[in-house]
Short mmCIF file of C-alpha atoms and ligand atoms in Angstrom, two decimals:
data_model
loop_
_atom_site.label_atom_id
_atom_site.label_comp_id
_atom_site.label_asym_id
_atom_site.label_seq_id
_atom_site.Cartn_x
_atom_site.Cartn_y
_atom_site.Cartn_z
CA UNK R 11 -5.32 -24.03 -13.96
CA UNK R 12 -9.05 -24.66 -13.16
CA UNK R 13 -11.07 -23.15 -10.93
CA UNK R 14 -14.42 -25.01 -9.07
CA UNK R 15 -15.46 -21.51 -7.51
CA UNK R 16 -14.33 -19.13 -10.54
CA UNK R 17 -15.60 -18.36 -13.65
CA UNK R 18 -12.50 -17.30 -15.36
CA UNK R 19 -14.25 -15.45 -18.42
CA UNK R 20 -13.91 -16.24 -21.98
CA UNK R 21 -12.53 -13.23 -22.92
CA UNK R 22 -9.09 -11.36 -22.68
CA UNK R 23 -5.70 -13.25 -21.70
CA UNK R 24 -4.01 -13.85 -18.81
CA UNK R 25 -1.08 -11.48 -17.60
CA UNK R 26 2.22 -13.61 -17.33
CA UNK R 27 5.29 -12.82 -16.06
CA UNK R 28 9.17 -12.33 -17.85
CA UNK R 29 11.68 -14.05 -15.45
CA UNK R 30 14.21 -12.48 -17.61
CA UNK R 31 13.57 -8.61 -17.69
CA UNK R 32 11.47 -9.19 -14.14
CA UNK R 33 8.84 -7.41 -16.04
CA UNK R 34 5.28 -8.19 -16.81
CA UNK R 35 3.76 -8.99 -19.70
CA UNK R 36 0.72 -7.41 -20.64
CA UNK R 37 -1.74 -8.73 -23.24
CA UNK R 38 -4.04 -5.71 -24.69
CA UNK R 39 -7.38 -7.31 -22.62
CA UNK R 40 -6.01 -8.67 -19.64
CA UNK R 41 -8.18 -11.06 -17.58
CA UNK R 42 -8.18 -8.82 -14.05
CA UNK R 43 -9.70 -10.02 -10.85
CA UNK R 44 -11.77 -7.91 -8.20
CA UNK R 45 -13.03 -7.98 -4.86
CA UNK R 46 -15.55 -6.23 -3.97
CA UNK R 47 -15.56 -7.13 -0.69
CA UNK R 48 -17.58 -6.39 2.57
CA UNK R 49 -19.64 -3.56 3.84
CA UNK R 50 -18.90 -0.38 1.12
CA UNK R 51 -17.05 -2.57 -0.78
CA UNK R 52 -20.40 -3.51 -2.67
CA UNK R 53 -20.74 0.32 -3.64
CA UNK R 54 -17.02 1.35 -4.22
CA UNK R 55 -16.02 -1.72 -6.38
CA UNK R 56 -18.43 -1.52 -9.07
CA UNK R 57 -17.76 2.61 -9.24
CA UNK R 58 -13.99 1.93 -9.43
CA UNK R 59 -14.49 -1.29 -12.27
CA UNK R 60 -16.78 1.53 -13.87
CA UNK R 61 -13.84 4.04 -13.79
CA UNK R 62 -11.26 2.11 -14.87
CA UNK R 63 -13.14 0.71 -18.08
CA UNK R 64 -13.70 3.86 -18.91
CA UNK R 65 -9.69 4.85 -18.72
CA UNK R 66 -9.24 1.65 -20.31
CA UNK R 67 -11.30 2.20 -23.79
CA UNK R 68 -10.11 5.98 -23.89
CA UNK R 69 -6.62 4.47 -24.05
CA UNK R 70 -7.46 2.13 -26.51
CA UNK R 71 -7.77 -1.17 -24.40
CA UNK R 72 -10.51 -3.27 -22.78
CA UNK R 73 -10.54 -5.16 -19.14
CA UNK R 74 -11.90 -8.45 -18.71
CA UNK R 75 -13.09 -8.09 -14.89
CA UNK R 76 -13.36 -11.64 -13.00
CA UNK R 77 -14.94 -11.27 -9.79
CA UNK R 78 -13.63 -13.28 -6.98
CA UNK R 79 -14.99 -13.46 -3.34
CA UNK R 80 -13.78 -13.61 0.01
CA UNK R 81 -15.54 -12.33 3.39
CA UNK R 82 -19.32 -12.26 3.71
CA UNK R 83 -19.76 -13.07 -0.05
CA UNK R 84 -17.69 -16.19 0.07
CA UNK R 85 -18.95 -17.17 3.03
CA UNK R 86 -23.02 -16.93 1.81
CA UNK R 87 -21.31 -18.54 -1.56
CA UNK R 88 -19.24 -21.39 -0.51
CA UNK R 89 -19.25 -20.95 3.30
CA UNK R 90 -15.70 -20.31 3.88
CA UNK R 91 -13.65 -17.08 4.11
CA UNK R 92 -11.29 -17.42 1.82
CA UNK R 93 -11.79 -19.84 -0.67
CA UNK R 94 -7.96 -21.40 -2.18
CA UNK R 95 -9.23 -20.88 -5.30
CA UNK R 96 -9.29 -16.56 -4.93
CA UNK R 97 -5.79 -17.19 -3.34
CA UNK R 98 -4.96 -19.12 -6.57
CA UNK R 99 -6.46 -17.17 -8.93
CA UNK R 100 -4.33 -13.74 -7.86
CA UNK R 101 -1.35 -15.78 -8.02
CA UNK R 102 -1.77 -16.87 -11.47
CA UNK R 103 -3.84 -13.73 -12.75
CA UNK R 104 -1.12 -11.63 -10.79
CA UNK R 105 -2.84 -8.59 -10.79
CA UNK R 106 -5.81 -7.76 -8.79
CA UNK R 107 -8.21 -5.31 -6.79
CA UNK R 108 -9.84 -5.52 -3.93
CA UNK R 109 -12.09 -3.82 -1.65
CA UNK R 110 -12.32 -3.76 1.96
CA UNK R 111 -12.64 -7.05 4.08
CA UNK R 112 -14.22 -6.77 7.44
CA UNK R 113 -12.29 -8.00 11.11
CA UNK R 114 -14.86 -8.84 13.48
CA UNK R 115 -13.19 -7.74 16.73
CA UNK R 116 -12.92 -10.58 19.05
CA UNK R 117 -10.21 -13.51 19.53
CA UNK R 118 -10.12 -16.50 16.99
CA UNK R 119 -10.86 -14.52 13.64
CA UNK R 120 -8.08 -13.58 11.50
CA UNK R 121 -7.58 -10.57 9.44
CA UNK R 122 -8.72 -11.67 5.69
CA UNK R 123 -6.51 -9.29 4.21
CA UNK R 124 -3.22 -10.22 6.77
CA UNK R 125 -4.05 -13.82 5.24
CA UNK R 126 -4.04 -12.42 1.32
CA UNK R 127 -0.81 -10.84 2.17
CA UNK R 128 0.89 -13.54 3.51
CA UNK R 129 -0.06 -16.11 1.15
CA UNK R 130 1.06 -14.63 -1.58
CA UNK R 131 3.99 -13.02 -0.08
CA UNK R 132 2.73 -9.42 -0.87
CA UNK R 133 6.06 -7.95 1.41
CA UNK R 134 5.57 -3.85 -0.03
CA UNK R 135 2.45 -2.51 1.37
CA UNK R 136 2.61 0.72 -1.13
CA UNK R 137 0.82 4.24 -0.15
CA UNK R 138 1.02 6.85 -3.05
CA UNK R 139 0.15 9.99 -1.31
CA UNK R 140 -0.34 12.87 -3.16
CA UNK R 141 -3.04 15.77 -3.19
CA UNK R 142 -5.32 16.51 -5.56
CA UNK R 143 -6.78 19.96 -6.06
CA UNK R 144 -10.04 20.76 -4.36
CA UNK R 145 -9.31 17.74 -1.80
CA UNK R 146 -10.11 19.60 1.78
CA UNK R 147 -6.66 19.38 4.26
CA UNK R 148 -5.93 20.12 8.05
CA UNK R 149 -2.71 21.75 6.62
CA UNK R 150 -1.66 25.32 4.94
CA UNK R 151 0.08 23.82 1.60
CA UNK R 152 -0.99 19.99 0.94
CA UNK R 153 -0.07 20.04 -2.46
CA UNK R 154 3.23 19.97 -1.09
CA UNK R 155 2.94 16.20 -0.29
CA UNK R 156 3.92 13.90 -3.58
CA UNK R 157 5.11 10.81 -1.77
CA UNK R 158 5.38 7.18 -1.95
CA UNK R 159 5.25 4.95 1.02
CA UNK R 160 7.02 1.37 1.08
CA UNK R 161 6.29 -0.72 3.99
CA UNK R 162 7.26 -3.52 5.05
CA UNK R 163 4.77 -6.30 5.48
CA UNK R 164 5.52 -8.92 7.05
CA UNK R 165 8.41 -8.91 9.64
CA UNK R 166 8.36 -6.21 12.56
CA UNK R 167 6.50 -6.76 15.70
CA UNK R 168 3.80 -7.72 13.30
CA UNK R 169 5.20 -11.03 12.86
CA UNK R 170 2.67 -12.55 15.16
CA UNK R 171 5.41 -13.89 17.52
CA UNK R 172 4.21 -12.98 20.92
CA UNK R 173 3.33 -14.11 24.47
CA UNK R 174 0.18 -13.74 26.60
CA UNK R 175 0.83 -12.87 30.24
CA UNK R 176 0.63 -15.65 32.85
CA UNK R 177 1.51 -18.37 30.07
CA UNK R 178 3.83 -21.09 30.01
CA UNK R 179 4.71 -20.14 26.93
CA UNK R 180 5.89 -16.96 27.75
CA UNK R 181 7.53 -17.82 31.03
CA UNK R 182 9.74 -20.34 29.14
CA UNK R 183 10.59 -16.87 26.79
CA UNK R 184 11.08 -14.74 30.04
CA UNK R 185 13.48 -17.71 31.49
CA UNK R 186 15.13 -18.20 28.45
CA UNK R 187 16.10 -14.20 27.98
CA UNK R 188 16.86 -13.80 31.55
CA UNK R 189 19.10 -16.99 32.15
CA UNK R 190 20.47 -17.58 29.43
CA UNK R 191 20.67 -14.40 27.65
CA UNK R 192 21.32 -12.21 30.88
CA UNK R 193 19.00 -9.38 30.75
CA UNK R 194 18.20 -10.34 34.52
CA UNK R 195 17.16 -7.34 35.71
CA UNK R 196 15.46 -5.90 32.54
CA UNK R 197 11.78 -7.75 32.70
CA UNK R 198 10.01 -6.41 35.55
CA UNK R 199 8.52 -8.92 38.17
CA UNK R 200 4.63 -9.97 37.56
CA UNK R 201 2.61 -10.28 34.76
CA UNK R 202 4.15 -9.92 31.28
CA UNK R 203 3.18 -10.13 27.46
CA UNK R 204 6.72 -10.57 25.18
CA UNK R 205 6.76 -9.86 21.62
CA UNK R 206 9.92 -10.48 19.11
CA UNK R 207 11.14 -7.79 16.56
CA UNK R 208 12.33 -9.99 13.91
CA UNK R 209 13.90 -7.79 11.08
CA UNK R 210 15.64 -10.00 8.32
CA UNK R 211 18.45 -8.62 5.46
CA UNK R 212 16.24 -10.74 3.13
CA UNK R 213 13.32 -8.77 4.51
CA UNK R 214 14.47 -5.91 4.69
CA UNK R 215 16.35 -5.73 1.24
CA UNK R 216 13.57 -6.76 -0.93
CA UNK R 217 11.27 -3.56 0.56
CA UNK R 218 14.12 -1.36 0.00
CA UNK R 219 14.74 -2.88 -3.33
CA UNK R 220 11.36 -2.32 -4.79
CA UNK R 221 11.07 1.23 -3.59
CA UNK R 222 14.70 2.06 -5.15
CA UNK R 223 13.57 0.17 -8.24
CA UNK R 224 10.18 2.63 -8.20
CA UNK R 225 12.20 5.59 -7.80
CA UNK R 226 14.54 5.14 -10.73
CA UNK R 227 11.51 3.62 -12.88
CA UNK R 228 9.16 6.55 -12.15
CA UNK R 229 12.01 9.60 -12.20
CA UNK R 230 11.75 10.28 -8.38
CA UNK R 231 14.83 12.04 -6.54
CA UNK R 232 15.20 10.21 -3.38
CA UNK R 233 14.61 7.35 -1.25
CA UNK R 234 14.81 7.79 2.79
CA UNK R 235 14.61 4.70 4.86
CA UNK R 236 12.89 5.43 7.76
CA UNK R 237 14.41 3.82 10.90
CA UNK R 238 14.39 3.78 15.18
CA UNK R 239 17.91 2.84 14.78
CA UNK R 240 19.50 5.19 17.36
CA UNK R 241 16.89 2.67 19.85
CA UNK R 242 17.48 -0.28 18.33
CA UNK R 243 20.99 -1.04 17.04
CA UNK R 244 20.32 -4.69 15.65
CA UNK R 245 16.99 -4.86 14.17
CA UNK R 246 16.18 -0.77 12.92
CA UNK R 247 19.77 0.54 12.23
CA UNK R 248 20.15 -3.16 10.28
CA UNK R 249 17.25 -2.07 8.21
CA UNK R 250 19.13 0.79 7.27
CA UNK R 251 22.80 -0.32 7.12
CA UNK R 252 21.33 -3.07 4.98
CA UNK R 253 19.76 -0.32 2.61
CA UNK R 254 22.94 1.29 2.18
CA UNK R 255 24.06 -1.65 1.58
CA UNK R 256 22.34 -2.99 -0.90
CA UNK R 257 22.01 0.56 -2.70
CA UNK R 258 26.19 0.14 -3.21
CA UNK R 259 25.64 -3.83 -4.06
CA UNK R 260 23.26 -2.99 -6.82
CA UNK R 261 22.63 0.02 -7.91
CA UNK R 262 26.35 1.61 -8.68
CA UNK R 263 26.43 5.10 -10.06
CA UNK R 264 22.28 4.96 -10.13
CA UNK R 265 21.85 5.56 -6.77
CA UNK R 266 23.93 8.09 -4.32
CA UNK R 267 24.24 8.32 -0.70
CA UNK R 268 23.20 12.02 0.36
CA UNK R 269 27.02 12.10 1.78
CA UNK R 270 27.92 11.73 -2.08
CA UNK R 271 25.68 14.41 -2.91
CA UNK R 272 27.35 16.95 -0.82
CA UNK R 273 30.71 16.11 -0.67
CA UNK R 274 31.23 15.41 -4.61
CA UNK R 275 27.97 17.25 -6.39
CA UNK R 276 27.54 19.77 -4.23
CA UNK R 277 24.17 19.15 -3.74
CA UNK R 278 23.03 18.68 -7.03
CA UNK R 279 22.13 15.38 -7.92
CA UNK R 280 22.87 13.89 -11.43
CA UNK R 281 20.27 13.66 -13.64
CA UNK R 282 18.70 10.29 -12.91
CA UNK R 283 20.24 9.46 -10.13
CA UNK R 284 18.37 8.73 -7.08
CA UNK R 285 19.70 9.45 -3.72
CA UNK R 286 19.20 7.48 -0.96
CA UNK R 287 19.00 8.81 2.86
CA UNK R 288 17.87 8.18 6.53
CA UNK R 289 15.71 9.65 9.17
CA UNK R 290 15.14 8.25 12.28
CA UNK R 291 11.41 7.97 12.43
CA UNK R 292 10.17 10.81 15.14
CA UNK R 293 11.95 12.82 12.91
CA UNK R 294 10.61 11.87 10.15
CA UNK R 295 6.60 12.18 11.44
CA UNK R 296 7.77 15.95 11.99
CA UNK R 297 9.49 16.48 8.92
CA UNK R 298 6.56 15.30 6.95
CA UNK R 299 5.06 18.43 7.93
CA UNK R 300 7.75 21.14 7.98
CA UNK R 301 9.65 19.92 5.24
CA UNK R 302 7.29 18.24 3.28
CA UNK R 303 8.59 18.51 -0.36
CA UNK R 304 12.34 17.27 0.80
CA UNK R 305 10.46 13.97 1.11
CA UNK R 306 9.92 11.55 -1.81
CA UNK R 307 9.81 7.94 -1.57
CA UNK R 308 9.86 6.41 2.28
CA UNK R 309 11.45 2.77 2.92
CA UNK R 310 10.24 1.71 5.96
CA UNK R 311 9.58 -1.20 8.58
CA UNK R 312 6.45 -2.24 9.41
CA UNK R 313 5.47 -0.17 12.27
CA UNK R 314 6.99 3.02 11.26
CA UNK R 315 5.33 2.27 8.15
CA UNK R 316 1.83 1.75 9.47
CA UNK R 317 2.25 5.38 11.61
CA UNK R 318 3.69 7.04 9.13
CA UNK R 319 1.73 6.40 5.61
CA UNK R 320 -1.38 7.38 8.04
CA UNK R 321 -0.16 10.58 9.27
CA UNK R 322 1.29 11.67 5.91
CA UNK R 323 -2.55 10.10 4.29
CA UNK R 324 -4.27 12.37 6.92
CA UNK R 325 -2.18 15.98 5.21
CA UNK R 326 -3.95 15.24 1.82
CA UNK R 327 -7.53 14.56 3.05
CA UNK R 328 -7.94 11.24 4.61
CA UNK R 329 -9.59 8.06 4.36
CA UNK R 330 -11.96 8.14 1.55
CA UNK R 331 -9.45 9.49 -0.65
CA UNK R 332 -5.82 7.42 0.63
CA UNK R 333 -5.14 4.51 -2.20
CA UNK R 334 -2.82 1.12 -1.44
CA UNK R 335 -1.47 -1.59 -2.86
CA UNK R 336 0.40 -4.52 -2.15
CA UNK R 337 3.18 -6.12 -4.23
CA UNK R 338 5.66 -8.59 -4.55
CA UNK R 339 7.27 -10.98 -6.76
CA UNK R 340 5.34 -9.71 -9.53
CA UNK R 341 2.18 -9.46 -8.56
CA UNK R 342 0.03 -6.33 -7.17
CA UNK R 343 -3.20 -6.79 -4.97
CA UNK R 344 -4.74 -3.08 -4.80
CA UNK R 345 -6.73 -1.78 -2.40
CA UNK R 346 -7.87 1.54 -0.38
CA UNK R 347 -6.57 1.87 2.42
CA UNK R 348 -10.18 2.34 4.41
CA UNK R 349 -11.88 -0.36 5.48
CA UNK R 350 -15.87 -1.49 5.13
CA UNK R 351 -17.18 1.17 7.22
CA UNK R 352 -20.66 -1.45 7.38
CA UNK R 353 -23.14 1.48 8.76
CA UNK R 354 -22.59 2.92 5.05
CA UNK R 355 -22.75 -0.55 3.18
CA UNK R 356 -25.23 -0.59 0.50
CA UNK R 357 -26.07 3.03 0.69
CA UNK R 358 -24.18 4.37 -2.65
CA UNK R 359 -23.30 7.11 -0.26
CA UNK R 360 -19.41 6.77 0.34
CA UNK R 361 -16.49 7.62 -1.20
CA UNK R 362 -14.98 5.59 -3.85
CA UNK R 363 -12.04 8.03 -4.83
CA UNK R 364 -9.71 5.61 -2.80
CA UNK R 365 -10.62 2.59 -4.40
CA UNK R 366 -10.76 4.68 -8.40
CA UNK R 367 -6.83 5.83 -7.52
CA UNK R 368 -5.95 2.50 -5.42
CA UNK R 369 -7.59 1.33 -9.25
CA UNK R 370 -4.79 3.80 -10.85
CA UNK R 371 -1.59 2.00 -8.94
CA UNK R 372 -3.03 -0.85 -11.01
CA UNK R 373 -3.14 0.44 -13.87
CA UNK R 374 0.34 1.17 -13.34
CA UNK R 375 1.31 -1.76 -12.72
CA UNK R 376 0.24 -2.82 -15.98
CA UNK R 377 2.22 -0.27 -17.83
CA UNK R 378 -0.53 1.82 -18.97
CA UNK R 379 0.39 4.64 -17.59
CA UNK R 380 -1.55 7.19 -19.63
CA UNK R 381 -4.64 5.41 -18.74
CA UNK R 382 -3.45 5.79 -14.80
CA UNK R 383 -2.80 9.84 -15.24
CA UNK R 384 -6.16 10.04 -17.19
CA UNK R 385 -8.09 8.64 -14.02
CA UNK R 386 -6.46 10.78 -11.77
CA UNK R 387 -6.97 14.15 -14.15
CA UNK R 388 -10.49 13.26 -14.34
CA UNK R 389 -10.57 12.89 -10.34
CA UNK R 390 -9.23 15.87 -9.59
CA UNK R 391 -11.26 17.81 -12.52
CA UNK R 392 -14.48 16.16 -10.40
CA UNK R 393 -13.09 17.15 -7.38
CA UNK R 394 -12.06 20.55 -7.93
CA UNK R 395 -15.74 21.44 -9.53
CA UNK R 396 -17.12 20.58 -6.47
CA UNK R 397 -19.06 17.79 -7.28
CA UNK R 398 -18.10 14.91 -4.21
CA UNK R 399 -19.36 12.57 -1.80
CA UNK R 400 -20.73 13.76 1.61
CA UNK R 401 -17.50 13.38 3.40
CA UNK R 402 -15.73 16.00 1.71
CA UNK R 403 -18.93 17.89 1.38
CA UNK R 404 -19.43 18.27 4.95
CA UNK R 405 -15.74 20.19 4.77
CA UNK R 406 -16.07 22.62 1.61
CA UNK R 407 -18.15 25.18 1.11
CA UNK R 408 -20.88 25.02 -1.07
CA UNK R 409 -20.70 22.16 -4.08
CA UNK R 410 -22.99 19.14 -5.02
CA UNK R 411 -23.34 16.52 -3.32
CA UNK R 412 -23.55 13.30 -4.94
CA UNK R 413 -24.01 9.56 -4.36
CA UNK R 414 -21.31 7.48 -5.20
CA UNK R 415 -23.00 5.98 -8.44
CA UNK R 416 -23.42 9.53 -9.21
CA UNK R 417 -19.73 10.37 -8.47
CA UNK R 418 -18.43 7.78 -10.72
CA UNK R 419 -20.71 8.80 -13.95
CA UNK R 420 -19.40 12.11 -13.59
CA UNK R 421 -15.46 10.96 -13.26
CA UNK R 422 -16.37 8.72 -16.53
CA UNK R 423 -17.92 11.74 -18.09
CA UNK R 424 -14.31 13.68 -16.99
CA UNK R 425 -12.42 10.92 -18.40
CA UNK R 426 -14.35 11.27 -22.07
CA UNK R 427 -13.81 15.36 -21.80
CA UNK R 428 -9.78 14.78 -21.18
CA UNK R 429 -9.21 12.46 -23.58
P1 LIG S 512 -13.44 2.27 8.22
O1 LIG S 512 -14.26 1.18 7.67
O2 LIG S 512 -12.35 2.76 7.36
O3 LIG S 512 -14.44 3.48 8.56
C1 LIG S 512 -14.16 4.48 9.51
C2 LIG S 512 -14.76 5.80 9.07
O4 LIG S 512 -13.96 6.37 8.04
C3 LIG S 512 -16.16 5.74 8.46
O5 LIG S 512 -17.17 5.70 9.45
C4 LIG S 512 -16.18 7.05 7.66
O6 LIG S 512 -16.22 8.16 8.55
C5 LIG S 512 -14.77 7.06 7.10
N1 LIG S 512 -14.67 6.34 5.81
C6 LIG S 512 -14.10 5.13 5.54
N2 LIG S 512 -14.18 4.86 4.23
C7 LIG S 512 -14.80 5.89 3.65
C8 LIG S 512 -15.18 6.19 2.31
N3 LIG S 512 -14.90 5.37 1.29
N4 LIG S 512 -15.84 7.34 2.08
C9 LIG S 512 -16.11 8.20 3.08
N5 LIG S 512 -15.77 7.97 4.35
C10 LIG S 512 -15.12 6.85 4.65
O7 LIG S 512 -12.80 1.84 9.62
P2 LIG S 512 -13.37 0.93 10.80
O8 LIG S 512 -14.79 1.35 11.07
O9 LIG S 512 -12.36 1.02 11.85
O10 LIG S 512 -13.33 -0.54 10.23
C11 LIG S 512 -14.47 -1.27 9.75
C12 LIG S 512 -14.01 -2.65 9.32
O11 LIG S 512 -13.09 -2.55 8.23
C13 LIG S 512 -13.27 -3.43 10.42
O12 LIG S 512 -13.72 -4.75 10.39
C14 LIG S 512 -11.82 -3.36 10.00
O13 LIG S 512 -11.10 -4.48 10.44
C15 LIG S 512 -11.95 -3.37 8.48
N6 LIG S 512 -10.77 -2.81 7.77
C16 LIG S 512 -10.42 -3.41 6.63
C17 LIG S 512 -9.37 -2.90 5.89
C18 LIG S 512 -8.98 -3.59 4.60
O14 LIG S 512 -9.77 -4.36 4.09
N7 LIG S 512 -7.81 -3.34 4.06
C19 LIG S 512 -8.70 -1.75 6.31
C20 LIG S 512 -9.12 -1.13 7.49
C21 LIG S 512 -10.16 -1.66 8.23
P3 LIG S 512 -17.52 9.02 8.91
O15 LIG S 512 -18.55 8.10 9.46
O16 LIG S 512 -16.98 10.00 9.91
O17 LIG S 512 -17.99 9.72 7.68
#
């Protein structure tokens, strides 16, 4: 494919995908694209790329970074958004990072990264959340938290489909679910905004099916799909029922119901088996703080997903620190979970620890997985010497505080020490 906005570099090959074994295939200097994006992005991307190379020659490989652009970049560049050719070049490079975009508040501008999402079908919005030592928390025993979040990302009351009050549009809807659907006396009288909850099998399957696949994959003991479906029978409880369901479909013997773990192991889980349970969400937000290490890997619908992966990113120190990425069909888009925080932009004064790990998911993605544990060793060793950006010096006690250029050299200098 060619590219009239890209420079697709000479070096390294392109990362291509095995319909067969559904696995990718890695060349040893894959072509990688990045976003830096907006606002921070300018001073986290480069200290992540920086990072990452450096995991990437201890381990014996190289990355051969092309930069793509979308938000204020592309828009000074080419004056559009998001050019069709950074779309393009994620689906045929397949894996990717990217830094924040920014959402001007205010009707008629859509979310950049919504848009990435949906045009390449990134469904799994994935939140590793885990703490690393030194990493100040509002709670007593963080390092209790080692969980991964699936969520949904694209169905829900996300979906878009919704009404403004005093439409025609959403009279017709109101009409339509009162008349001919007989909920007449559910809607009150006056002014209303109506939103659908569309939650698909398809949908919902596919989530579940990547987080199962993750679990078994990466030796984890459970998968709980987080649910409202004691509320809502047809669209929550079918996001679980249709777990289950799929867990007996296609997983046989791999994957256990926690019924099956009590009634015929006694508790005790084969080894390598991964067992699959439910919570019903408002549960769940509690349990992630009383019983924190019961929890594992969460499958969950968009909205629970959204509340939850924040509240359980807030137990292990927050913003700057909270990693993402977003997959599907074969392809991974990483990126932190903060946004471009623009009063910082330019500063080298923020955090780029979320972008480095959100860096690490990628890493994993491509298989190199001791080149993914060697970036977080070295950001924890950084961490837990005290040497961090002023957010998470403001919360410990003594330590240096550094810039986030500094930051990064000293992560690379971990990474040389550990390897
Ligand atoms: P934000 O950019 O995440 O910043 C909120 C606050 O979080 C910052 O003022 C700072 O707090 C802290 N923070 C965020 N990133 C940090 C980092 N790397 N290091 C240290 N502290 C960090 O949230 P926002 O102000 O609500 O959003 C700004 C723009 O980003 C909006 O346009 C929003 O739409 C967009 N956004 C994009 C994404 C994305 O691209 N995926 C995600 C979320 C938001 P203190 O000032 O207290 O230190």
């Amino acid at each position: 494919m060619s590219y009239d906005k890209i420079e697709v570099p000479d070096e390294g090959d392109a990362i291509t995908f095995d319909e067969e074994t559904d696995e990718l295939d890695v060349p040893s200097t894959p072509i990688i694209p990045v976003i830096y994006g907006d606002g921070i992005g300018k001073d986290v991307g480069p200290a992540a790329q920086q990072v990452l190379d450096a995991a990437a020659e201890a381990t014996g490989r190289s990355i051969s970074w092309m930069r793509l652009y979308a938000g204020e970049s592309a828009r000074e560049r080419y004056g559009e958004n998001l050019p069709e050719d950074t779309v393009e070049a994620i689906r045929e490079f397949r894996v990717a990072i990217k830094g924040p975009l920014t959402t001007p508040v205010g009707s008629g501008f859509r979310s950049l990264n919504v848009a990435l999402r949906k045009k390449l079908d990134l469904y799994a919005n994935v939140r590793p959340t885990y703490h690393l030592d030194g990493v100040p928390s509002p709670v007593k025993s963080p390092e209790k938290m080692d969980m991964v979040n699936f969520r949904e990302n694209t169905e829900d009351v996300y979906a878009g489909i919704e009404w403004e009050a005093g439409t025609d549009e959403v009279e017709t809807v109101r009409e339509f679910v009162e008349e001919e659907m007989g909920f007449d006396s559910t809607i009150h009288d006056g002014p209303v905004g109506i939103g659908l909850k569309p939650i698909s099998e398809f949908g919902s399957k596919r989530l579940i099916r990547e987080a199962i696949d993750y679990a078994l994959e990466n030796g984890r003991d459970s998968v709980t799909l987080v649910h409202k479906g004691n509320i809502m029978k047809f669209t929550e409880a079918a996001f679980r029922d249709w777990g289950y369901e799929l867990a007996e479909e296609e997983y046989g013997e791999d994957v256990i119901t926690e019924d099956t773990l009590w009634d015929e192991y006694e508790g005790e889980a084969p080894e390598g088996t991964v067992v699959v349970k439910d919570r019903i969400a408002d549960n769940m937000l509690q349990q992630l703080l009383t019983r924190t290490e019961q929890y594992d890997v969460l499958a969950m619908p968009n909205l629970n997903g959204d509340y939850l992966s924040d509240a359980a990113g807030a137990q292990i120190g927050g913003l700057g620190i909270a990693p993402g990425a977003n997959l599907g069909g074969g392809r991974c888009l990483a990126e932190p979970v903060h946004g471009s925080a623009p009063k910082y932009a330019g500063e080298d004064k923020v955090n780029p620890t979320a972008m480095i790990l959100s860096g690490r998911i990628m890493l994993e993605q491509l298989g190199w997985d001791d080149a993914a544990d060697l970036v977080r060793d070295a950001v924890e060793e950084t961490i837990s010497s005290g040497k961090v950006t002023y957010d998470l010096h403001r919360q410990i006690e003594g330590g240096t505080k550094l810039a986030t250029s500094e930051y990064a050299d000293v992560v690379v200098e971990n990474i040389e020490k550990l390897s």
